[in-house]
Short mmCIF file of C-alpha atoms in Angstrom, two decimals:
data_model
loop_
_atom_site.label_atom_id
_atom_site.label_comp_id
_atom_site.label_asym_id
_atom_site.label_seq_id
_atom_site.Cartn_x
_atom_site.Cartn_y
_atom_site.Cartn_z
CA MET D 1 165.14 161.39 6.45
CA LYS D 2 168.16 162.65 4.51
CA SER D 3 170.03 160.54 1.99
CA LEU D 4 173.64 159.72 2.79
CA HIS D 5 175.44 162.23 0.59
CA GLN D 6 173.04 165.16 0.70
CA PRO D 7 174.84 168.50 1.33
CA LEU D 8 175.19 169.47 4.97
CA ASP D 9 172.69 172.01 6.30
CA VAL D 10 174.67 174.47 8.40
CA LEU D 11 173.42 177.21 10.73
CA ILE D 12 175.91 179.93 11.60
CA ALA D 13 175.19 182.12 14.63
CA ASP D 14 177.18 185.31 15.23
CA ASP D 15 176.26 188.88 16.17
CA ASP D 16 178.89 190.27 13.78
CA ASP D 17 177.49 190.71 10.24
CA LEU D 18 180.93 190.77 8.68
CA ILE D 19 181.88 187.43 10.20
CA LEU D 20 178.51 185.97 9.21
CA ASP D 21 179.00 187.04 5.59
CA MET D 22 182.56 185.77 5.42
CA LEU D 23 181.73 182.40 6.99
CA THR D 24 178.68 181.98 4.76
CA VAL D 25 180.80 182.46 1.62
CA LEU D 26 183.45 180.04 2.88
CA VAL D 27 181.05 177.32 4.07
CA GLU D 28 178.87 177.53 0.95
CA GLY D 29 182.10 177.18 -1.02
CA MET D 30 182.54 173.80 0.71
CA GLY D 31 179.25 172.56 -0.79
CA CYS D 32 177.01 173.23 2.24
CA ARG D 33 173.59 174.93 2.49
CA VAL D 34 173.87 177.82 4.94
CA GLN D 35 171.45 179.83 7.07
CA THR D 36 172.41 182.50 9.57
CA ALA D 37 171.22 183.87 12.93
CA GLU D 38 172.34 187.12 14.59
CA ASP D 39 172.19 185.87 18.20
CA GLY D 40 171.70 182.75 20.31
CA GLN D 41 167.93 183.12 20.72
CA ALA D 42 167.39 183.57 16.96
CA ALA D 43 169.63 180.52 16.37
CA LEU D 44 167.61 178.40 18.77
CA GLU D 45 164.34 179.35 17.04
CA THR D 46 165.78 178.66 13.58
CA LEU D 47 167.05 175.28 14.76
CA ARG D 48 163.58 174.42 16.09
CA GLY D 49 162.03 175.16 12.72
CA GLY D 50 164.46 173.27 10.46
CA ARG D 51 166.65 170.24 10.06
CA PHE D 52 170.28 171.16 10.48
CA ASP D 53 173.36 168.95 10.54
CA VAL D 54 175.89 171.46 11.83
CA LEU D 55 175.76 174.49 14.10
CA ILE D 56 178.68 176.95 14.06
CA SER D 57 178.13 179.32 16.95
CA ASP D 58 179.96 182.27 18.43
CA TRP D 59 180.68 182.11 22.14
CA GLN D 60 179.56 185.57 23.24
CA MET D 61 176.27 186.80 21.80
CA PRO D 62 173.40 188.98 23.08
CA ARG D 63 170.12 187.48 24.46
CA LEU D 64 171.44 183.90 24.61
CA ASP D 65 175.17 183.21 24.59
CA GLY D 66 176.85 180.28 22.85
CA LEU D 67 177.12 178.09 25.94
CA ASP D 68 173.42 178.45 26.86
CA LEU D 69 172.45 177.94 23.22
CA VAL D 70 174.33 174.62 23.11
CA ARG D 71 172.88 173.58 26.45
CA ALA D 72 169.34 174.29 25.19
CA VAL D 73 169.95 172.54 21.85
CA ARG D 74 171.37 169.41 23.48
CA ARG D 75 168.40 169.29 25.83
CA GLU D 76 165.88 169.59 22.99
CA ARG D 77 167.49 167.43 20.32
CA ARG D 78 168.12 164.04 21.85
CA GLU D 79 167.20 162.02 18.75
CA ASN D 80 168.86 163.78 15.82
CA HIS D 81 172.53 164.37 15.98
CA LEU D 82 173.69 167.99 15.57
CA HIS D 83 177.39 168.58 15.14
CA ILE D 84 178.34 171.73 17.07
CA ILE D 85 181.41 173.84 16.41
CA MET D 86 182.03 176.64 18.91
CA MET D 87 183.96 179.76 17.84
CA THR D 88 186.04 181.46 20.45
CA THR D 89 189.12 183.57 20.79
CA ARG D 90 192.07 181.54 21.94
CA ALA D 91 190.88 180.94 25.47
CA ALA D 92 191.85 179.47 28.74
CA GLU D 93 191.45 175.75 29.24
CA ARG D 94 188.69 176.40 31.78
CA THR D 95 186.55 178.15 29.13
CA MET D 96 186.96 175.27 26.69
CA ARG D 97 186.13 172.74 29.38
CA GLY D 98 182.81 174.59 29.80
CA GLY D 99 182.17 173.88 26.11
CA LEU D 100 183.08 170.23 26.49
CA ASP D 101 180.69 169.92 29.45
CA VAL D 102 177.71 171.03 27.36
CA GLU D 103 178.81 168.63 24.58
CA VAL D 104 180.44 170.88 22.02
CA ASP D 105 182.04 168.71 19.32
CA ASP D 106 184.77 171.02 18.00
CA PHE D 107 186.33 174.45 18.48
CA LEU D 108 187.33 177.12 15.97
CA PHE D 109 189.59 179.93 17.06
CA LYS D 110 189.01 183.52 15.98
CA PRO D 111 190.14 185.02 13.70
CA VAL D 112 188.92 182.05 11.69
CA ASP D 113 191.58 180.41 9.56
CA PRO D 114 189.88 179.03 6.37
CA ILE D 115 191.91 175.82 6.46
CA HIS D 116 190.81 175.12 10.03
CA LEU D 117 187.23 175.83 9.02
CA GLU D 118 187.58 173.40 6.11
CA LEU D 119 189.02 170.75 8.46
CA GLY D 120 186.14 171.29 10.89
CA ILE D 121 183.49 170.99 8.14
CA ALA D 122 185.19 167.89 6.63
CA SER D 123 185.22 166.23 10.04
CA ALA D 124 181.57 167.23 10.60
CA ARG D 125 180.66 165.75 7.20
CA ARG D 126 182.25 162.39 8.07
CA ILE D 127 180.49 162.24 11.42
CA VAL D 128 177.12 163.29 9.99
CA GLU D 129 177.39 160.69 7.20
CA LEU D 130 178.22 158.04 9.77
CA GLN D 131 175.21 159.14 11.80
CA ARG D 132 172.98 158.96 8.73
CA ARG D 133 174.30 155.51 7.85
CA LEU D 134 173.74 154.35 11.40
CA ALA D 135 170.22 155.78 11.44
CA ARG D 136 169.43 154.06 8.13
CA ARG D 137 170.78 150.74 9.41
CA ASN D 138 168.76 151.10 12.60
CA ARG D 139 165.61 151.74 10.57
CA HIS D 140 166.30 148.62 8.49
CA LEU D 141 166.99 146.55 11.59
CA ALA D 142 163.85 147.80 13.27
CA ALA D 143 161.82 146.97 10.16
CA ALA D 144 163.41 143.49 9.86
CA ASN D 145 162.85 142.92 13.54
CA ALA D 146 159.20 143.93 13.22
CA ARG D 147 158.76 141.55 10.26
CA ALA D 148 160.44 138.68 12.16
CA GLY D 149 158.27 139.43 15.19
CA GLU D 150 155.15 139.41 13.04
CA LEU D 151 156.18 136.07 11.44
CA TYR D 152 156.94 134.59 14.84
CA ARG D 153 153.53 135.66 16.18
CA GLN D 154 151.91 134.15 13.09
CA ILE D 155 153.75 130.82 13.50
CA ARG D 156 153.10 130.81 17.23
CA SER D 157 149.40 131.40 16.70
CA ASP D 158 149.25 128.69 13.99
CA LEU D 159 151.04 126.26 16.33
CA ASP D 160 148.66 127.12 19.17
CA ALA D 161 145.69 126.50 16.89
CA ALA D 162 147.20 123.17 15.75
CA ALA D 163 147.83 122.23 19.39
CA ARG D 164 144.19 122.93 20.26
CA THR D 165 143.05 120.83 17.30
CA GLN D 166 145.32 117.98 18.37
CA ARG D 167 144.12 118.15 21.96
CA SER D 168 140.50 118.09 20.79
CA LEU D 169 141.18 114.60 19.38
CA LEU D 170 141.92 113.23 22.83
CA PRO D 171 139.11 111.34 24.56
CA ALA D 172 137.13 112.78 27.46
CA MET D 173 138.33 111.37 30.76
CA ARG D 174 136.01 108.79 32.25
CA LEU D 175 136.02 108.62 36.00
CA ALA D 176 132.98 106.43 36.75
CA GLY D 177 131.67 103.03 35.69
CA PRO D 178 133.39 99.62 35.64
CA VAL D 179 136.28 100.83 33.45
CA ARG D 180 137.70 104.33 33.88
CA HIS D 181 140.50 106.18 32.19
CA ALA D 182 142.51 109.37 32.47
CA TRP D 183 145.49 110.72 30.59
CA LEU D 184 148.44 113.08 30.73
CA PHE D 185 149.44 114.93 27.56
CA LEU D 186 152.35 117.40 27.63
CA PRO D 187 153.74 118.23 24.19
CA SER D 188 157.30 119.58 24.24
CA LEU D 189 156.53 122.06 21.45
CA GLY D 190 152.81 122.77 21.69
CA ILE D 191 152.08 119.98 19.26
CA SER D 192 153.10 116.41 19.94
CA GLY D 193 154.38 113.31 18.17
CA ASP D 194 152.47 111.33 20.80
CA THR D 195 148.77 110.66 20.63
CA LEU D 196 146.23 108.39 22.31
CA ASN D 197 142.59 107.42 22.19
CA ILE D 198 140.11 105.10 23.86
CA ARG D 199 136.64 104.55 22.45
CA PRO D 200 133.77 102.13 22.97
CA LEU D 201 133.05 99.26 20.60
CA ARG D 202 129.45 98.10 20.05
CA ASP D 203 129.47 95.31 22.62
CA GLY D 204 130.70 97.34 25.57
CA ARG D 205 134.39 96.54 24.99
CA GLN D 206 136.71 99.48 24.40
CA PHE D 207 139.48 99.90 21.85
CA PHE D 208 142.49 102.01 22.86
CA PHE D 209 145.87 103.02 21.50
CA HIS D 210 148.83 105.08 22.58
CA LEU D 211 151.62 105.86 20.10
CA ASP D 212 154.81 107.88 19.78
CA VAL D 213 156.21 108.88 16.38
CA SER D 214 160.03 108.97 16.18
CA GLY D 215 161.60 112.42 15.99
CA HIS D 216 160.09 115.64 17.31
CA GLY D 217 158.32 118.77 16.16
CA ILE D 218 155.91 119.41 13.34
CA PRO D 219 156.72 116.40 11.08
CA ALA D 220 156.22 113.97 13.98
CA ALA D 221 153.01 115.78 15.03
CA LEU D 222 151.55 115.60 11.51
CA ARG D 223 152.33 111.91 11.38
CA SER D 224 150.74 111.27 14.79
CA PHE D 225 147.70 113.26 13.66
CA SER D 226 147.23 111.10 10.60
CA LEU D 227 147.85 107.88 12.57
CA HIS D 228 145.24 108.99 15.10
CA HIS D 229 142.65 109.12 12.32
CA ARG D 230 143.92 105.89 10.79
CA LEU D 231 143.63 103.96 14.07
CA SER D 232 140.62 105.46 15.81
CA PRO D 233 137.89 103.74 13.72
CA SER D 234 139.50 100.29 14.24
CA ALA D 235 137.01 97.77 15.61
CA PRO D 236 138.76 94.46 16.27
CA THR D 237 136.30 91.66 16.92
CA GLY D 238 138.71 89.68 19.06
CA PRO D 239 142.35 89.50 20.20
CA GLU D 240 143.24 87.64 16.99
CA ASP D 241 142.49 90.82 15.01
CA LEU D 242 145.03 92.97 16.87
CA GLY D 243 148.23 91.46 15.43
CA PRO D 244 147.05 91.72 11.80
CA LEU D 245 145.92 95.34 12.44
CA VAL D 246 149.47 96.29 13.46
CA GLU D 247 150.95 94.20 10.62
CA ARG D 248 148.85 96.19 8.13
CA LEU D 249 150.03 99.45 9.73
CA ASN D 250 153.60 98.20 9.47
CA ALA D 251 153.18 97.42 5.78
CA GLU D 252 151.59 100.83 5.08
CA SER D 253 154.31 102.62 7.02
CA GLN D 254 157.20 101.13 5.00
CA GLU D 255 156.48 103.70 2.32
CA ASP D 256 157.49 106.56 4.58
CA THR D 257 160.55 107.85 2.71
CA GLU D 258 161.67 109.96 5.67
CA GLY D 259 162.35 106.76 7.60
CA ALA D 260 160.02 107.80 10.40
CA TYR D 261 158.62 104.97 12.49
CA PHE D 262 156.46 104.83 15.58
CA THR D 263 156.05 102.83 18.73
CA LEU D 264 152.60 101.72 19.74
CA VAL D 265 150.47 99.93 22.27
CA CYS D 266 146.95 99.13 21.14
CA GLY D 267 144.37 96.80 22.53
CA VAL D 268 140.88 95.97 23.65
CA ILE D 269 139.46 96.05 27.20
CA ALA D 270 136.68 93.66 28.18
CA ALA D 271 133.34 95.30 29.00
CA ASP D 272 133.72 94.46 32.70
CA GLY D 273 137.37 95.51 32.70
CA ALA D 274 138.55 92.06 33.81
CA GLY D 275 141.03 91.66 31.00
CA VAL D 276 142.95 93.49 28.29
CA ASP D 277 144.34 92.11 25.04
CA LEU D 278 147.17 94.25 23.78
CA VAL D 279 149.94 94.48 21.22
CA ARG D 280 153.13 96.28 22.17
CA ALA D 281 155.23 97.47 19.24
CA GLY D 282 158.55 98.90 20.44
CA HIS D 283 156.67 101.07 22.96
CA PRO D 284 157.84 101.38 26.58
CA MET D 285 156.63 98.44 28.63
CA PRO D 286 153.14 99.04 30.07
CA ILE D 287 152.88 98.87 33.82
CA LEU D 288 150.27 96.88 35.71
CA ALA D 289 149.70 98.48 39.12
CA HIS D 290 147.66 96.88 41.85
CA ARG D 291 147.66 97.10 45.65
CA GLY D 292 151.00 98.86 45.92
CA GLU D 293 152.69 96.54 43.43
CA ALA D 294 153.73 97.58 39.94
CA ARG D 295 155.02 95.20 37.30
CA PHE D 296 156.08 95.64 33.69
CA ILE D 297 154.49 93.80 30.79
CA ALA D 298 157.53 92.83 28.76
CA ASP D 299 155.96 90.92 25.85
CA GLY D 300 156.10 92.73 22.55
CA ASN D 301 157.45 93.24 19.06
CA PRO D 302 159.60 95.90 17.33
CA PRO D 303 158.35 99.40 16.40
CA VAL D 304 156.00 99.91 13.46
CA GLY D 305 157.41 101.09 10.13
CA MET D 306 161.01 100.05 10.76
CA LEU D 307 161.27 96.73 9.00
CA PRO D 308 158.92 95.03 6.55
CA GLY D 309 157.28 91.68 7.14
CA LEU D 310 157.42 91.58 10.94
CA ALA D 311 154.82 89.56 12.84
CA TYR D 312 152.88 91.13 15.69
CA GLY D 313 150.89 89.28 18.34
CA ALA D 314 148.62 90.17 21.23
CA VAL D 315 149.01 89.20 24.87
CA ASN D 316 146.26 88.96 27.44
CA VAL D 317 146.57 90.77 30.75
CA ALA D 318 144.13 90.10 33.57
CA LEU D 319 142.97 93.13 35.55
CA ALA D 320 141.89 92.47 39.15
CA PRO D 321 139.30 94.84 40.63
CA GLY D 322 141.06 98.14 41.38
CA ALA D 323 144.01 97.34 39.09
CA ARG D 324 145.41 99.86 36.66
CA LEU D 325 147.14 99.51 33.32
CA ILE D 326 149.48 102.40 32.57
CA ILE D 327 150.78 103.08 29.07
CA TYR D 328 153.28 105.90 28.62
CA SER D 329 155.76 107.39 26.17
CA ASP D 330 159.55 107.34 26.64
CA GLY D 331 159.35 111.11 27.21
CA ILE D 332 158.52 110.20 30.81
CA THR D 333 161.20 107.59 31.48
CA GLU D 334 163.87 109.47 29.51
CA CYS D 335 163.00 112.85 31.06
CA ALA D 336 166.42 114.06 32.25
CA ASN D 337 167.20 116.43 35.12
CA ARG D 338 169.96 119.05 35.27
CA GLU D 339 172.57 116.40 36.03
CA GLY D 340 171.51 114.31 33.02
CA GLU D 341 169.96 111.62 35.20
CA GLU D 342 166.82 110.05 33.71
CA PHE D 343 163.50 109.73 35.52
CA GLY D 344 163.60 106.05 34.61
CA GLU D 345 161.27 103.07 34.71
CA ALA D 346 161.96 102.23 38.36
CA ARG D 347 160.93 105.67 39.60
CA LEU D 348 157.76 105.60 37.49
CA ALA D 349 156.82 102.11 38.71
CA ALA D 350 157.51 103.11 42.33
CA PHE D 351 155.31 106.20 41.95
CA LEU D 352 152.46 104.19 40.44
CA GLY D 353 152.75 101.50 43.09
CA ALA D 354 152.82 104.01 45.93
CA HIS D 355 149.77 105.95 44.74
CA ALA D 356 147.28 103.17 44.06
CA ASP D 357 144.79 104.95 46.36
CA LEU D 358 144.95 108.25 44.55
CA ALA D 359 141.97 108.92 42.23
CA LEU D 360 142.89 109.04 38.53
CA PRO D 361 142.82 112.86 38.02
CA ALA D 362 144.93 113.41 41.14
CA LEU D 363 147.35 110.67 40.05
CA VAL D 364 147.90 112.31 36.69
CA GLU D 365 148.33 115.76 38.24
CA ARG D 366 150.73 114.42 40.84
CA LEU D 367 152.87 112.75 38.19
CA GLU D 368 153.01 115.94 36.13
CA ARG D 369 154.15 117.88 39.20
CA LEU D 370 156.72 115.23 40.05
CA LEU D 371 158.13 115.27 36.50
CA ARG D 372 158.39 119.07 36.47
CA GLU D 373 160.13 119.06 39.85
CA PHE D 374 162.48 116.30 38.75
CA ARG D 375 163.31 118.07 35.49
CA GLY D 376 164.14 121.30 37.33
CA VAL D 377 164.16 123.44 34.17
CA GLN D 378 161.32 124.88 32.14
CA GLY D 379 159.74 122.60 29.52
CA PHE D 380 160.47 119.05 28.37
CA GLU D 381 162.86 117.81 25.67
CA ASP D 382 160.50 115.14 24.41
CA ASP D 383 156.72 114.79 24.24
CA ILE D 384 155.24 113.35 27.41
CA SER D 385 152.03 111.37 27.52
CA MET D 386 150.38 108.61 29.50
CA LEU D 387 147.10 106.71 29.40
CA VAL D 388 145.81 105.10 32.60
CA ILE D 389 143.05 102.51 32.40
CA GLU D 390 141.50 101.36 35.67
CA ARG D 391 139.14 98.57 36.53
CA ALA D 392 136.83 99.82 39.27
CA ALA D 393 137.42 98.31 42.71
CA GLU D 394 134.67 96.04 44.05
CA GLY D 395 131.72 98.06 45.37
CA ASP D 396 132.97 101.16 43.51
CA CYS D 397 130.91 101.07 40.33
CA MET V 1 181.92 106.15 12.59
CA GLU V 2 184.81 104.12 11.16
CA PHE V 3 184.59 101.39 8.54
CA PHE V 4 186.90 98.38 8.13
CA LYS V 5 186.51 95.78 5.41
CA GLU V 6 187.75 92.53 6.85
CA SER V 7 187.69 88.98 5.51
CA GLY V 8 184.04 88.26 4.75
CA LEU V 9 182.57 91.07 6.85
CA LEU V 10 182.25 94.80 7.29
CA ARG V 11 183.21 96.13 10.70
CA VAL V 12 181.63 99.45 11.71
CA ARG V 13 183.07 101.13 14.78
CA LEU V 14 180.75 103.66 16.44
CA THR V 15 183.01 106.46 17.64
CA ASP V 16 180.48 108.81 19.29
CA THR V 17 179.58 108.35 22.95
CA ARG V 18 176.02 109.40 22.13
CA LEU V 19 174.02 108.06 19.22
CA ASP V 20 170.96 110.33 19.35
CA ALA V 21 168.79 112.67 17.28
CA SER V 22 171.62 115.19 16.92
CA ARG V 23 174.10 112.60 15.54
CA ALA V 24 171.68 110.42 13.55
CA PRO V 25 171.62 112.43 10.28
CA SER V 26 175.43 112.55 9.93
CA CYS V 27 175.69 108.84 10.83
CA LYS V 28 173.19 108.04 8.09
CA GLN V 29 175.26 110.10 5.64
CA ALA V 30 178.36 108.16 6.65
CA LEU V 31 176.53 104.87 6.05
CA ILE V 32 175.34 105.99 2.63
CA ALA V 33 178.89 106.99 1.67
CA ASN V 34 180.64 103.89 3.02
CA VAL V 35 178.24 100.97 2.75
CA THR V 36 177.97 100.61 -0.99
CA ASP V 37 178.11 96.95 -1.98
CA ARG V 38 175.22 95.49 0.08
CA PRO V 39 177.32 93.54 2.58
CA LEU V 40 175.83 90.38 4.05
CA ARG V 41 177.62 90.39 7.35
CA VAL V 42 178.21 93.48 9.49
CA LEU V 43 179.85 93.68 12.88
CA ILE V 44 179.02 96.81 14.86
CA ASP V 45 181.55 97.72 17.51
CA ALA V 46 179.37 99.64 19.98
CA ALA V 47 181.75 99.69 22.95
CA ALA V 48 182.18 103.47 22.86
CA VAL V 49 178.46 104.25 22.92
CA GLU V 50 177.13 105.32 26.32
CA PHE V 51 173.71 106.54 25.22
CA ILE V 52 171.39 105.65 22.37
CA ASP V 53 167.86 106.88 21.70
CA SER V 54 165.12 106.02 19.19
CA SER V 55 166.83 108.06 16.44
CA GLY V 56 170.03 106.11 17.08
CA LEU V 57 168.14 102.84 16.73
CA GLY V 58 166.83 104.24 13.44
CA VAL V 59 170.43 104.53 12.18
CA LEU V 60 171.12 100.83 12.83
CA VAL V 61 167.85 99.82 11.23
CA PHE V 62 168.76 101.98 8.24
CA LEU V 63 172.01 100.00 7.97
CA LEU V 64 170.09 96.75 8.16
CA LYS V 65 167.87 97.90 5.31
CA GLN V 66 170.92 98.79 3.20
CA MET V 67 172.16 95.22 3.46
CA GLY V 68 171.23 92.46 1.08
CA ASP V 69 168.41 90.02 1.80
CA GLY V 70 169.38 87.70 4.61
CA GLY V 71 171.88 90.24 5.90
CA LYS V 72 173.06 89.70 9.45
CA ILE V 73 174.22 92.25 12.01
CA VAL V 74 175.94 91.48 15.27
CA VAL V 75 176.43 94.24 17.82
CA ALA V 76 179.55 93.77 19.92
CA GLY V 77 180.41 95.20 23.32
CA ALA V 78 177.15 97.11 23.86
CA ARG V 79 176.88 98.58 27.35
CA PRO V 80 173.88 97.61 29.51
CA ALA V 81 172.04 100.94 28.95
CA VAL V 82 172.36 100.53 25.19
CA ARG V 83 171.32 96.89 25.28
CA ARG V 84 168.37 97.81 27.48
CA LEU V 85 166.86 100.02 24.77
CA PHE V 86 167.10 97.16 22.28
CA GLN V 87 165.28 94.96 24.77
CA ILE V 88 162.52 97.46 25.50
CA THR V 89 161.88 98.13 21.83
CA LYS V 90 162.13 94.41 21.08
CA LEU V 91 164.81 95.08 18.48
CA ASP V 92 166.91 92.46 20.25
CA SER V 93 164.97 90.05 18.06
CA VAL V 94 166.36 91.76 14.96
CA PHE V 95 169.95 92.40 16.04
CA LYS V 96 172.21 89.83 17.66
CA PHE V 97 174.55 90.75 20.51
CA SER V 98 178.02 89.62 21.53
CA ASP V 99 180.16 90.61 24.46
CA SER V 100 183.40 90.78 22.48
CA LEU V 101 184.62 91.40 18.95
CA ASP V 102 186.02 87.85 18.69
CA GLU V 103 182.73 86.32 19.75
CA ALA V 104 180.89 88.53 17.26
CA THR V 105 183.24 87.53 14.43
CA LEU V 106 182.61 83.91 15.30
CA ALA V 107 178.84 84.46 15.40
CA LEU V 108 179.02 85.96 11.92
CA GLY V 109 180.88 82.88 10.72
CA ALA V 110 183.72 84.92 9.32
#
């Protein structure tokens, strides 16, 4: 590729030696490098073998005339600009229009007036320099674009890997036995500020949590990741341990200088599923669904990490056979459609009440479909997640 | 956000209709710049706010933390949707609510 101010390489084609010699002297005098060709065919071959900026061609030449030469050149050289000046005797407009049609850039009338030639070369030089500048900018843009694309692919692949790691933390669904559970987990950005877990304690009880870190994106996801590991090994011996567990988390979380806090529901399910002790800390109100009815559990305390010294306490919820406890993030209730209307608590409760007969996996799938339909546009603004815990119906263990 | 120092209390008028993640950082900056002398009593005029999210709640908690020990905040004129979020997150136990500015001033004992 030529540098911006390199001399122009000019090919002059004419079957008249005298004119060739005269033009060569003049054009070289203007600081250009010149080669010559004695007819159109020779010019075309020379052009194929070299890199020229300007072609000055006679109109009438043996073998291949000027018009056919230009036509052939324009057909062959689509990428690199060649500035073409056609020499002709003062001609009729129709003749010149023929030149315009094959994309001649400029005309020189014979006998050639040196000042006109100088004007033509000066104009060619400006256009060629502009072309070179444009080509250089395009190369830079293409290179920058390739680098940005490479970085984006790298970040995307890192995020995908992080998302897989985060998903691998989630518990296996359990669809048989006296206590079953299933979940829905739809991060808005691949990785999520929400997380959840449910794991057995030694005596057949199960400990569970569902939390949502304030804010979105990578910082919230990192925080939820670390909280997942902080909470998962918890093994409360009784309901009286749950409040102090959250109080300790609240004390630890006050040191977060970014001011991030999280909402949480955590608790313990009895081995037979007949009851749940839970603490709700600023989290959306869990829903208890049974036999077509759905009610909210309103007891609770503020989010964790907001204010120091808060007290947290557990409540006991009885689960009848076949009843479900549903814990969800505000990404579901605040999921907004095109008109800005929110999905809302009432719609969620109605859905859960109406689908008490649906098996857990189908329930979760149906809710995901309903949310996507409601939203109406691709993707969600906030992380969406839900944990459903079900006590088996009588005769269904 | 507008700030008025009145007899014995600081009145903060929320001017945005939405107090959400996009507005929270600039609101925090405004609080840092304007709430300097650890006020004990703050009245928040929330009548203009139509929507608040968890980041918006974070702004009000940030204000509470900037106040001196025993600081008291009363939120006046909050719309039902705004008040609802305080109820769900149980922050209605931390912030007090009043229907009008006069009532709030009275509640703050100013």
